[in-house]
Amino acid sequence: MAEKTTKSFILRVDAETMNAIEAWAADEFRSTNGQLQWIITEALRKAKRLPKKKNQQPM
């Protein structure tokens, strides 16, 4: 089974932006972190910059 890794980093945003992200996350029933991950993934997908997924080989 492939191991999924995550990296942590510090993100500084102004209070108004953070309030908007938190409200959006609540509307979507996501955590703030989950919402930020979704926003970033969507931006990468729209820009066609997501890495291509490797084909999983059957075991």
PDB file of C-alpha atoms in Angstrom:
ATOM      1  CA  MET A   1       0.000   0.000   0.000  1.00  0.00           C
ATOM      2  CA  ALA A   2       1.364   3.407  -0.936  1.00  0.00           C
ATOM      3  CA  GLU A   3       2.174   5.707   1.955  1.00  0.00           C
ATOM      4  CA  LYS A   4       0.556   9.132   1.840  1.00  0.00           C
ATOM      5  CA  THR A   5       2.720  11.892   3.243  1.00  0.00           C
ATOM      6  CA  THR A   6       1.788  15.382   4.305  1.00  0.00           C
ATOM      7  CA  LYS A   7       3.914  18.405   5.052  1.00  0.00           C
ATOM      8  CA  SER A   8       3.169  21.020   7.649  1.00  0.00           C
ATOM      9  CA  PHE A   9       3.886  24.707   7.216  1.00  0.00           C
ATOM     10  CA  ILE A  10       2.964  28.009   8.801  1.00  0.00           C
ATOM     11  CA  LEU A  11       0.567  30.234   6.895  1.00  0.00           C
ATOM     12  CA  ARG A  12      -0.033  33.821   7.890  1.00  0.00           C
ATOM     13  CA  VAL A  13      -3.259  35.446   6.725  1.00  0.00           C
ATOM     14  CA  ASP A  14      -5.016  38.558   7.894  1.00  0.00           C
ATOM     15  CA  ALA A  15      -7.922  38.183  10.321  1.00  0.00           C
ATOM     16  CA  GLU A  16     -10.572  39.186   7.764  1.00  0.00           C
ATOM     17  CA  THR A  17      -9.423  36.534   5.290  1.00  0.00           C
ATOM     18  CA  MET A  18      -9.230  33.899   8.018  1.00  0.00           C
ATOM     19  CA  ASN A  19     -12.760  34.732   9.163  1.00  0.00           C
ATOM     20  CA  ALA A  20     -13.994  34.298   5.584  1.00  0.00           C
ATOM     21  CA  ILE A  21     -12.202  30.930   5.247  1.00  0.00           C
ATOM     22  CA  GLU A  22     -13.593  29.708   8.577  1.00  0.00           C
ATOM     23  CA  ALA A  23     -17.136  30.715   7.593  1.00  0.00           C
ATOM     24  CA  TRP A  24     -16.774  29.027   4.202  1.00  0.00           C
ATOM     25  CA  ALA A  25     -15.446  25.876   5.891  1.00  0.00           C
ATOM     26  CA  ALA A  26     -18.427  25.816   8.242  1.00  0.00           C
ATOM     27  CA  ASP A  27     -20.812  26.221   5.303  1.00  0.00           C
ATOM     28  CA  GLU A  28     -19.171  23.236   3.583  1.00  0.00           C
ATOM     29  CA  PHE A  29     -19.012  21.130   6.801  1.00  0.00           C
ATOM     30  CA  ARG A  30     -15.208  21.041   6.635  1.00  0.00           C
ATOM     31  CA  SER A  31     -12.479  21.924   9.081  1.00  0.00           C
ATOM     32  CA  THR A  32     -10.561  25.117   8.368  1.00  0.00           C
ATOM     33  CA  ASN A  33      -7.535  23.012   7.434  1.00  0.00           C
ATOM     34  CA  GLY A  34      -9.651  20.839   5.142  1.00  0.00           C
ATOM     35  CA  GLN A  35     -11.069  23.926   3.469  1.00  0.00           C
ATOM     36  CA  LEU A  36      -7.598  25.352   2.847  1.00  0.00           C
ATOM     37  CA  GLN A  37      -6.482  22.020   1.368  1.00  0.00           C
ATOM     38  CA  TRP A  38      -9.550  21.995  -0.892  1.00  0.00           C
ATOM     39  CA  ILE A  39      -8.957  25.607  -2.019  1.00  0.00           C
ATOM     40  CA  ILE A  40      -5.328  24.848  -2.871  1.00  0.00           C
ATOM     41  CA  THR A  41      -6.178  21.602  -4.685  1.00  0.00           C
ATOM     42  CA  GLU A  42      -8.904  23.328  -6.732  1.00  0.00           C
ATOM     43  CA  ALA A  43      -6.555  26.164  -7.686  1.00  0.00           C
ATOM     44  CA  LEU A  44      -3.897  23.656  -8.780  1.00  0.00           C
ATOM     45  CA  ARG A  45      -6.458  21.628 -10.743  1.00  0.00           C
ATOM     46  CA  LYS A  46      -7.804  24.694 -12.555  1.00  0.00           C
ATOM     47  CA  ALA A  47      -4.246  25.794 -13.408  1.00  0.00           C
ATOM     48  CA  LYS A  48      -3.495  22.231 -14.615  1.00  0.00           C
ATOM     49  CA  ARG A  49      -0.611  22.022 -12.169  1.00  0.00           C
ATOM     50  CA  LEU A  50      -1.653  18.984 -10.162  1.00  0.00           C
ATOM     51  CA  PRO A  51       0.864  16.166 -10.453  1.00  0.00           C
ATOM     52  CA  LYS A  52      -0.389  13.249 -12.487  1.00  0.00           C
ATOM     53  CA  LYS A  53      -1.517  10.295 -10.398  1.00  0.00           C
ATOM     54  CA  LYS A  54       0.522   7.154 -10.765  1.00  0.00           C
ATOM     55  CA  ASN A  55      -1.394   4.091 -11.891  1.00  0.00           C
ATOM     56  CA  GLN A  56      -1.851   1.675  -9.045  1.00  0.00           C
ATOM     57  CA  GLN A  57      -0.867  -1.840  -9.942  1.00  0.00           C
ATOM     58  CA  PRO A  58      -3.075  -4.676  -8.666  1.00  0.00           C
ATOM     59  CA  MET A  59      -1.627  -6.872  -5.954  1.00  0.00           C
TER      60      MET A  59
END
